[in-house]
Coordinates of C-alpha atoms in Angstrom, one line a residue:
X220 CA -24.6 24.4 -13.7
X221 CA -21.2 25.6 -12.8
X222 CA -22.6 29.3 -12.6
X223 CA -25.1 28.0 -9.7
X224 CA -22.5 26.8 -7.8
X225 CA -20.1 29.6 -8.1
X226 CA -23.1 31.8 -7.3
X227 CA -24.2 30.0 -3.9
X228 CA -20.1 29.5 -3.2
X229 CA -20.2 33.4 -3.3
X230 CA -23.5 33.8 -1.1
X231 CA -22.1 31.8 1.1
X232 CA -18.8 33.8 1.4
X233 CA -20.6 36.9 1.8
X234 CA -22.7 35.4 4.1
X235 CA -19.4 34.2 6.5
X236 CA -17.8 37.9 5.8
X237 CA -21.2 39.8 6.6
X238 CA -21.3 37.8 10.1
X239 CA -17.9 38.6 10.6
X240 CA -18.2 42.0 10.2
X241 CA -21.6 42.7 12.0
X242 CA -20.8 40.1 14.8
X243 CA -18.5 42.7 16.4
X244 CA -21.5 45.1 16.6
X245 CA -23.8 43.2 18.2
X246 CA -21.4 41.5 20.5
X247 CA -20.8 45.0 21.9
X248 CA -24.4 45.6 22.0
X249 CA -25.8 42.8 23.8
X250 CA -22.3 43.2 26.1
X251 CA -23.5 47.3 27.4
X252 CA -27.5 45.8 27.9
X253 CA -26.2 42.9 29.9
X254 CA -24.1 45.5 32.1
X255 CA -26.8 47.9 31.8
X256 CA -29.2 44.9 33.5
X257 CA -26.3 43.7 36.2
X258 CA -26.1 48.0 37.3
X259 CA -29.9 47.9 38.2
X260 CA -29.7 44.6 39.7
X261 CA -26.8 45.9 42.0
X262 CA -29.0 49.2 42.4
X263 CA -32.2 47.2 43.5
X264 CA -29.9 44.7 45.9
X265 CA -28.4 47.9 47.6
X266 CA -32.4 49.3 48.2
X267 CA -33.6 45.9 49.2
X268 CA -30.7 45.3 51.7
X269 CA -31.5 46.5 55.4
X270 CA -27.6 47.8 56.1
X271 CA -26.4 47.9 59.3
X272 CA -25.4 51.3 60.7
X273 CA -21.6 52.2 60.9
X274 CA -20.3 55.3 61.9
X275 CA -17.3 55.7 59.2
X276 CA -20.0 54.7 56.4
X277 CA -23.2 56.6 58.2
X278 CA -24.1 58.8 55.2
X279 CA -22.2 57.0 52.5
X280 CA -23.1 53.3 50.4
X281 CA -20.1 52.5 48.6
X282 CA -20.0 50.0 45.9
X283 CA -16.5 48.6 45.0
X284 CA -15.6 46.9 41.7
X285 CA -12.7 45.0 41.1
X286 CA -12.1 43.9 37.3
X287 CA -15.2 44.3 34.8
X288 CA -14.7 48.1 33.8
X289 CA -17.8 48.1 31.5
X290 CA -20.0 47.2 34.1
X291 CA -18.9 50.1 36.5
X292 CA -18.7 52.5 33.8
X293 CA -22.6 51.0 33.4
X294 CA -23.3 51.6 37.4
X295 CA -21.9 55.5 36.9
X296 CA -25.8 56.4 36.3
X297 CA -26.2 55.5 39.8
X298 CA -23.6 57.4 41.7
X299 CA -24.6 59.8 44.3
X300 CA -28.2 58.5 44.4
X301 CA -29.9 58.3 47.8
X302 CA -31.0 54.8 49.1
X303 CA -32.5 54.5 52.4
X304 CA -30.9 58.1 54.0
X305 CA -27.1 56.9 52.2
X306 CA -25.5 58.4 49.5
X307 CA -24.0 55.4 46.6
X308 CA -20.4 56.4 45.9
X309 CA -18.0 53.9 43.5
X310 CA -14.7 53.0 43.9
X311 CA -12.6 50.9 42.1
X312 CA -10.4 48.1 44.0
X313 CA -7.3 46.8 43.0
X314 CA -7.0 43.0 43.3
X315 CA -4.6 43.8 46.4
X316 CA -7.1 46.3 48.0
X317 CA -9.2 45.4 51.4
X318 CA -12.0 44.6 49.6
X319 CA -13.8 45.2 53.4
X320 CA -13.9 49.2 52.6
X321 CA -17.1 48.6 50.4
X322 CA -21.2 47.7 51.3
X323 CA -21.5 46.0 48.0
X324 CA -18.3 44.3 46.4
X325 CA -18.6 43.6 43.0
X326 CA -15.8 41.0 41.4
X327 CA -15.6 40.3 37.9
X328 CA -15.1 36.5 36.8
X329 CA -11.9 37.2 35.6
X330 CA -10.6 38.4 39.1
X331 CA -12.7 35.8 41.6
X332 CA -9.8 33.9 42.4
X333 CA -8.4 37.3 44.2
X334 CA -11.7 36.7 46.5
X335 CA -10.3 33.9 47.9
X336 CA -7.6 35.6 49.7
X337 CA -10.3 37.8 51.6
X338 CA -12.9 35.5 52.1
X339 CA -13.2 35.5 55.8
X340 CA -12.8 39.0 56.4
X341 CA -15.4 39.7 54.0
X342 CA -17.8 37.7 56.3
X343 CA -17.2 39.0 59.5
X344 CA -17.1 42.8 57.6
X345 CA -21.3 42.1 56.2
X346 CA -19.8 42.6 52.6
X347 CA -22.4 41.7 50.0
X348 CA -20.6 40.0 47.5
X349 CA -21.7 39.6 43.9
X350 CA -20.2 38.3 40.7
X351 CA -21.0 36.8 37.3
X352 CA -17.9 34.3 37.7
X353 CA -19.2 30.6 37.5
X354 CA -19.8 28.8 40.7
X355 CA -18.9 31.8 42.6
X356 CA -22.0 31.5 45.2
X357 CA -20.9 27.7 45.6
X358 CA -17.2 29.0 46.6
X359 CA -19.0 31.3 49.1
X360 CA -20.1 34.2 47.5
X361 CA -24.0 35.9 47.9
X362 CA -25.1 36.4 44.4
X363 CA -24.2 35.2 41.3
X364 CA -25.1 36.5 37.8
X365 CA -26.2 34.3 35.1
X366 CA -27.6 33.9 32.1
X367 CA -30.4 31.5 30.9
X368 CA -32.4 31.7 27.5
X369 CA -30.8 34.9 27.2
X370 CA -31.5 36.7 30.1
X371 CA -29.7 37.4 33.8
X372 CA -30.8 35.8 36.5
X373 CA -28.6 35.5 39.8

Protein backbone atom coordinates (compact mmCIF):
# COMPACT_ATOMS: atom_id res chain seq x y z
CA UNK A 1 0.00 0.00 0.00
CA UNK A 2 2.66 2.40 0.98
CA UNK A 3 4.61 1.52 -2.25
CA UNK A 4 1.44 2.78 -4.36
CA UNK A 5 1.51 5.87 -2.96
CA UNK A 6 5.12 6.56 -3.05
CA UNK A 7 4.93 5.38 -6.66
CA UNK A 8 2.01 7.89 -7.84
CA UNK A 9 3.80 10.77 -5.25
CA UNK A 10 6.77 10.13 -7.70
CA UNK A 11 4.64 10.21 -11.02
CA UNK A 12 3.24 13.08 -9.94
CA UNK A 13 6.64 14.86 -9.29
CA UNK A 14 7.91 13.90 -12.42
CA UNK A 15 4.93 14.93 -13.96
CA UNK A 16 5.31 18.77 -12.24
CA UNK A 17 9.24 18.63 -13.28
CA UNK A 18 8.55 17.30 -16.98
CA UNK A 19 6.07 20.43 -17.38
CA UNK A 20 8.42 22.57 -15.98
CA UNK A 21 10.97 21.66 -18.09
CA UNK A 22 9.13 21.32 -21.51
CA UNK A 23 6.83 24.42 -20.78
CA UNK A 24 9.77 26.69 -21.66
CA UNK A 25 9.89 25.10 -25.13
CA UNK A 26 6.66 25.36 -26.07
CA UNK A 27 6.09 28.79 -24.69
CA UNK A 28 8.80 29.87 -27.05
CA UNK A 29 7.09 28.04 -29.77
CA UNK A 30 3.71 29.11 -29.75
CA UNK A 31 5.41 32.86 -28.93
CA UNK A 32 7.57 32.89 -32.77
CA UNK A 33 4.03 31.32 -34.60
CA UNK A 34 1.92 33.99 -32.89
CA UNK A 35 4.58 36.70 -34.23
CA UNK A 36 4.96 34.83 -37.26
CA UNK A 37 0.82 35.24 -37.77
CA UNK A 38 0.87 39.17 -36.44
CA UNK A 39 3.99 39.81 -39.49
CA UNK A 40 1.49 38.57 -42.24
CA UNK A 41 -1.38 40.23 -40.77
CA UNK A 42 0.81 43.57 -40.82
CA UNK A 43 1.99 42.40 -44.44
CA UNK A 44 -1.75 41.88 -45.80
CA UNK A 45 -2.98 45.38 -43.82
CA UNK A 46 -0.08 47.30 -45.73
CA UNK A 47 -1.53 45.51 -49.39
CA UNK A 48 -5.07 46.09 -48.51
CA UNK A 49 -4.51 49.76 -47.47
CA UNK A 50 -4.99 52.33 -50.39
CA UNK A 51 -1.94 54.88 -49.11
CA UNK A 52 -2.07 58.13 -49.91
CA UNK A 53 0.76 59.49 -52.08
CA UNK A 54 3.64 61.65 -50.38
CA UNK A 55 6.53 62.87 -51.93
CA UNK A 56 9.26 62.13 -49.03
CA UNK A 57 7.70 58.41 -48.80
CA UNK A 58 6.85 58.07 -52.87
CA UNK A 59 8.80 54.79 -53.39
CA UNK A 60 9.19 53.68 -49.78
CA UNK A 61 6.37 51.87 -47.02
CA UNK A 62 7.95 52.01 -43.82
CA UNK A 63 6.84 50.05 -40.97
CA UNK A 64 7.89 51.28 -37.48
CA UNK A 65 8.02 49.17 -34.28
CA UNK A 66 8.37 50.36 -31.09
CA UNK A 67 8.84 47.58 -28.22
CA UNK A 68 8.06 43.77 -29.26
CA UNK A 69 11.55 42.82 -30.73
CA UNK A 70 10.45 39.23 -31.62
CA UNK A 71 7.76 40.37 -33.71
CA UNK A 72 9.99 42.72 -35.94
CA UNK A 73 12.61 40.27 -36.03
CA UNK A 74 9.39 38.06 -37.36
CA UNK A 75 8.35 40.96 -40.08
CA UNK A 76 12.36 40.85 -41.34
CA UNK A 77 10.98 38.20 -44.02
CA UNK A 78 9.10 41.02 -45.42
CA UNK A 79 11.59 43.78 -45.85
CA UNK A 80 12.23 45.20 -49.19
CA UNK A 81 9.12 43.53 -50.65
CA UNK A 82 7.02 45.58 -53.22
CA UNK A 83 3.41 46.40 -52.34
CA UNK A 84 1.40 48.47 -54.60
CA UNK A 85 4.66 50.29 -56.62
CA UNK A 86 6.44 50.92 -52.67
CA UNK A 87 9.21 49.29 -51.29
CA UNK A 88 8.54 47.94 -47.17
CA UNK A 89 11.52 49.16 -45.26
CA UNK A 90 11.53 48.67 -41.02
CA UNK A 91 12.63 50.87 -38.57
CA UNK A 92 12.75 50.68 -35.09
CA UNK A 93 11.37 53.75 -32.89
CA UNK A 94 12.39 54.66 -29.64
CA UNK A 95 9.44 55.43 -27.25
CA UNK A 96 10.68 59.20 -27.66
CA UNK A 97 10.76 58.96 -31.51
CA UNK A 98 7.97 60.88 -33.91
CA UNK A 99 6.22 57.96 -34.30
CA UNK A 100 4.63 60.10 -37.56
CA UNK A 101 7.93 59.02 -39.79
CA UNK A 102 6.18 55.52 -40.39
CA UNK A 103 2.88 54.21 -42.77
CA UNK A 104 2.26 51.44 -40.34
CA UNK A 105 3.16 51.97 -36.58
CA UNK A 106 3.43 49.00 -34.73
CA UNK A 107 3.42 49.41 -30.59
CA UNK A 108 3.93 46.65 -28.46
CA UNK A 109 1.51 46.34 -25.17
CA UNK A 110 4.24 46.97 -23.12
CA UNK A 111 4.95 50.46 -24.65
CA UNK A 112 1.09 51.70 -25.55
CA UNK A 113 1.13 54.12 -22.91
CA UNK A 114 4.05 56.02 -25.04
CA UNK A 115 1.06 56.24 -27.77
CA UNK A 116 -0.65 58.49 -25.83
CA UNK A 117 1.73 61.31 -26.03
CA UNK A 118 1.37 61.19 -29.99
CA UNK A 119 -1.99 60.55 -30.40
CA UNK A 120 -3.22 63.49 -32.32
CA UNK A 121 -0.39 63.84 -34.49
CA UNK A 122 -0.75 60.32 -35.45
CA UNK A 123 -4.22 61.22 -36.81
CA UNK A 124 -3.73 64.14 -38.69
CA UNK A 125 -0.22 62.16 -40.16
CA UNK A 126 -2.73 58.84 -41.68
CA UNK A 127 -0.62 56.56 -39.43
CA UNK A 128 -2.09 53.05 -39.24
CA UNK A 129 -1.77 52.07 -35.82
CA UNK A 130 -1.70 48.53 -34.62
CA UNK A 131 -1.03 46.75 -31.37
CA UNK A 132 -1.76 43.61 -29.27
CA UNK A 133 -2.00 45.80 -26.04
CA UNK A 134 -5.58 45.36 -24.44
CA UNK A 135 -8.20 47.99 -25.20
CA UNK A 136 -5.82 49.72 -27.32
CA UNK A 137 -8.49 50.34 -30.34
CA UNK A 138 -10.97 51.61 -27.49
CA UNK A 139 -8.09 54.32 -26.47
CA UNK A 140 -8.01 55.19 -30.15
CA UNK A 141 -5.98 53.01 -31.92
CA UNK A 142 -6.95 51.11 -35.65
CA UNK A 143 -6.28 47.50 -35.06
CA UNK A 144 -5.86 45.46 -32.21
CA UNK A 145 -4.50 41.92 -32.00
CA UNK A 146 -6.12 39.29 -30.04
CA UNK A 147 -6.40 36.10 -29.23
CA UNK A 148 -9.53 33.82 -28.90
CA UNK A 149 -9.62 29.91 -28.70
CA UNK A 150 -6.16 30.16 -29.56
CA UNK A 151 -5.95 32.05 -32.50
CA UNK A 152 -5.36 36.01 -33.46
CA UNK A 153 -7.92 37.92 -34.50
CA UNK A 154 -7.82 41.84 -34.44
Amino acid sequence: MKNKILFKILIFLAGINLSLFCSPAYSAESTSRENQIKAAFLYNFAQLVDWPQTPEQEDFLTIGFVGDRPLRESFQVFDGKVVKSKTIRIKSLERTDDFTSVDILFIGEEDQRYLQNQRRSLINAHVLTVSDGKNFTREGGIIEFYEWKNKIHF
